[in-house]
């Protein structure tokens, strides 16, 4: 069983990655629940999706402070939702910064020490250059699959079940790129 | 499947033949999924009232029918909704309403359950996708058995949560004969007076149905803690207090009084876990039961296991003697080290969004814009700060008229007369703006209406509408001609502009806002997300840029200040050229990607 938070920016692919993780857990025979974000929040806003699997799952929303994993698609968003993660949980963080509008407009500053702050409360942290690895796999938009690859190395689901979910849910030409991105992500955890 | 997909799948199995909706988060995917079957007549209606009326007609015509909408959509459809129960049905009629506690994508968080009570219509509420799927079939059966519409209430965390569903594959065939029955279906006062007592009488029968409804569930565990709840809030309560006894209701209007009393008899008081209004609480208090509800559980915002735990743990600890009532506070509330202040990340208009140039120009013209609801509402945030007021879809037209009248007859605001504009989208103009425009012409008001025509319903995910020339079934159809419509209504001046052309946009706005006539400006440019082809982009020559910050006033996510010059992210840039048009240093230049 596991509770996973996926936090990022609208347009980064959190919803799709959440569905891939859910599909994989479902294939493994678990009861699975997810919660997604649609509509206005998707327009470049802060986005959080949740995936839970177990013998029986009740709430689609994860209790604050109890998630086993956070997949942070962006540094600031990782820090924003870190309170959902258990102190014994694992933070998988894309080392990637996207300035929100209040920062772009110069009204507020982007926090400088996001990684250090996340690490200060969640000791188990894996920093992933997901964007670079996704570019290596063929497309920067596949960063979510790199993060899923990293997540997969902490779980005992076979790689081919993950790949099956990716092939099933990612549309058209992007399939192979995402599969490659997943495999690159899966290898990164050795660096932790 | 998501709750919305489950409703669609359940409706398909229940033999629905006609389904109508207007898109609205979190309800949108119900119709999109139904349309995929291909053998159900599905339509995007111009608004929710029409959608409901279409479904009324088809249910009287003998086809099981479904209308779907978000909570505020039911306000638009409330007129037919309140009289439909007097008429009743022929084949079954189910209204699916999706509430949005927490306002993830809505302008209010009204509680639709009261619409069922007000209309005296049975109300079912699922707690996950499986129940959503199964309850649709129950709803249609109830509808036909008791000759009443039935309401199925979802909320965001049902609609947009995915849970495991075993779905029925085979499809029921319901095809009932149509026969004229004017006393039942023509609500002149004489007929309606005959029908109302029947509606009231059937409530007793419906309450008996509620008592034995298969999705009510009594889970007796702790003898000291009894919780009454329904819908997704059941999941939160179960999660927060695994040892509590819970009465989970699936049929919540009318309420099953006997079942509730039986459950209540085990406890000295009951806890009510429900989001938004004290709907269940009022019902239980009317039975004379001792309950704790909104005195502890928030009446605004969205519940979750943490909020439920936090709200009730103290009282449950008192009743059980167990620390925290069995709920433990999250670590970050008890430990130091989480005191960082983070900048917010509000949703923004996309790079290349056609609305950006329009609102920049409106700001230059010092216009006073009334707006309605769509992506362009995001222009309210800095730096554009593009709109002054906004209520609901279509309202900007009437509000512009009202503002204009108030200014014209005012001493203090006299100078503002003549600068009012109403802005709204193509889809929302068709939804609720046309009658307002008729009012402007009819009552000779000299305001300007700007229709932001991006050729789609963008915010809810690019649904077609009567102006796009395509239906939800993917068929080509006649597209509504906005220019001809405005002219036919009698608007004095109808102009079309391209909002990517800043100079022309500003010129036309100045001319029309200042002119002593009623005018419509159609700001036309397809949503930048509709086509993802390779595009030109712009880049900054750092030597020419003097970091004046003019381009930053557009609030474009593709433009950032890096050190001593602006920088355009080539991956985000959509090549709209508005920053290029603004730059006085000629520091931006267009790049055309190879191929």
XYZ file of C-alpha atoms in Angstrom, chain A residues 3 8-10 19 22 26 30-48 52 56-66 74 76-77 79-87 96 98-105 107-111 114 117-118 120-122 131 135 140-141, chain B residues 2 5 25 29 104-106 127-128 156-157 160-164 232 234-236 238-240 302-306 327 329-333 335-338 340-350 374-375 377-378 381-383 458-462 529 532 552 555-561 569 571-572:
148
model
C -0.196 7.146 -0.593
C 3.308 20.685 -9.757
C 2.110 23.376 -12.092
C -0.896 23.131 -14.395
C -3.409 8.084 -13.749
C -3.144 4.412 -10.388
C -4.822 -1.431 -10.125
C -5.013 -3.166 -5.244
C -8.032 -1.047 -4.452
C -7.060 2.359 -5.847
C -8.388 5.875 -5.476
C -7.146 9.096 -7.020
C -8.163 12.697 -6.863
C -7.489 15.046 -9.740
C -7.678 18.725 -10.498
C -9.632 20.028 -13.497
C -10.868 23.354 -14.771
C -9.600 26.744 -13.739
C -6.731 25.477 -11.602
C -5.155 23.841 -14.634
C -4.291 27.183 -16.243
C -0.732 27.372 -14.983
C -1.823 27.288 -11.357
C -0.635 25.164 -8.468
C -1.870 21.594 -8.996
C -1.952 18.641 -6.635
C -3.721 5.853 -2.952
C -9.208 -1.074 0.859
C -9.002 2.695 0.387
C -11.581 5.054 1.881
C -10.879 8.730 1.295
C -9.648 9.837 -2.146
C -7.869 12.654 -0.277
C -4.750 11.848 1.726
C -4.608 12.987 5.340
C -2.172 15.792 5.934
C 1.229 14.554 7.114
C 0.708 10.939 6.102
C 8.557 21.733 -9.447
C 8.236 25.537 -4.987
C 5.240 23.243 -5.382
C 7.772 22.696 -0.710
C 4.164 23.907 -0.717
C 2.763 20.373 -0.369
C 5.536 18.827 1.727
C 3.281 18.981 4.780
C 1.197 16.188 3.262
C 4.169 13.839 3.512
C 4.920 11.678 6.524
C 8.245 12.376 8.272
C 13.251 22.472 -11.813
C 9.018 27.646 -12.713
C 8.389 31.190 -11.542
C 4.777 31.898 -10.544
C 3.171 35.157 -11.637
C 3.844 37.079 -8.391
C 7.535 36.310 -8.909
C 7.476 37.138 -12.635
C 5.876 40.469 -11.866
C 6.028 41.418 -6.363
C 7.425 38.407 -4.518
C 10.687 36.492 -4.470
C 11.122 32.836 -5.356
C 12.328 31.038 -2.204
C 13.560 24.976 -1.528
C 13.791 23.109 3.285
C 12.167 20.000 1.895
C 14.981 19.506 6.544
C 11.569 17.921 7.185
C 11.704 14.874 4.895
C 13.631 17.733 -17.302
C 14.955 15.778 -23.055
C 10.908 17.734 -22.106
C 7.194 17.095 -21.585
C -13.872 8.880 -12.397
C -17.279 8.401 -16.204
C -16.408 21.987 -13.869
C -17.022 14.869 -18.518
C -11.832 24.742 -7.084
C -13.344 26.132 -10.254
C -16.496 28.044 -9.333
C -19.862 7.952 -1.940
C -17.602 6.681 -4.751
C -15.761 17.558 -7.028
C -14.182 14.681 -5.072
C -12.876 13.849 -10.267
C -11.788 10.970 -8.073
C -11.034 7.678 -9.741
C -12.115 4.568 -7.915
C -12.567 0.977 -8.995
C -17.633 11.464 -0.070
C -18.434 9.244 4.570
C -14.957 8.388 3.302
C -13.405 11.235 5.267
C -14.253 6.578 8.062
C -10.639 7.551 7.465
C -10.398 9.951 10.394
C -13.979 21.518 1.437
C -13.796 18.809 4.062
C -11.075 16.160 4.088
C -9.975 13.565 6.665
C -7.750 16.105 8.411
C -7.219 10.690 15.459
C -2.673 15.587 14.623
C -0.351 15.880 11.586
C 3.324 16.364 12.440
C 3.613 19.819 10.934
C 1.038 21.204 13.353
C 6.596 20.577 15.262
C 8.545 23.695 14.410
C 10.303 24.143 11.087
C 7.453 24.800 8.683
C 8.392 29.528 5.462
C 6.253 31.970 3.514
C 5.723 30.886 -0.082
C 4.589 32.953 -3.032
C 1.207 31.833 -4.336
C 0.738 30.373 -7.769
C -2.621 31.541 -9.073
C -3.826 30.226 -12.426
C -2.799 32.522 -15.276
C -3.706 33.218 -18.873
C -1.525 31.089 -21.141
C -14.205 32.253 -18.366
C -10.417 32.188 -18.710
C -11.714 36.366 -15.579
C -8.082 35.584 -14.681
C -5.055 39.557 -11.117
C -1.982 41.803 -11.354
C -0.445 42.996 -13.539
C -11.852 27.041 -23.171
C -11.886 26.954 -19.385
C -13.819 23.697 -19.100
C -11.614 21.978 -21.666
C -12.489 23.122 -25.216
C -4.354 25.802 -27.021
C -0.331 22.904 -31.067
C 6.250 42.342 -17.828
C 1.618 39.051 -17.122
C 2.848 36.552 -19.701
C 4.305 33.404 -18.102
C 6.845 33.155 -20.938
C 8.554 36.449 -20.024
C 10.875 36.755 -17.021
C 13.437 39.312 -15.934
C 11.207 31.200 -22.695
C 9.300 26.683 -25.158
C 6.442 28.626 -23.612
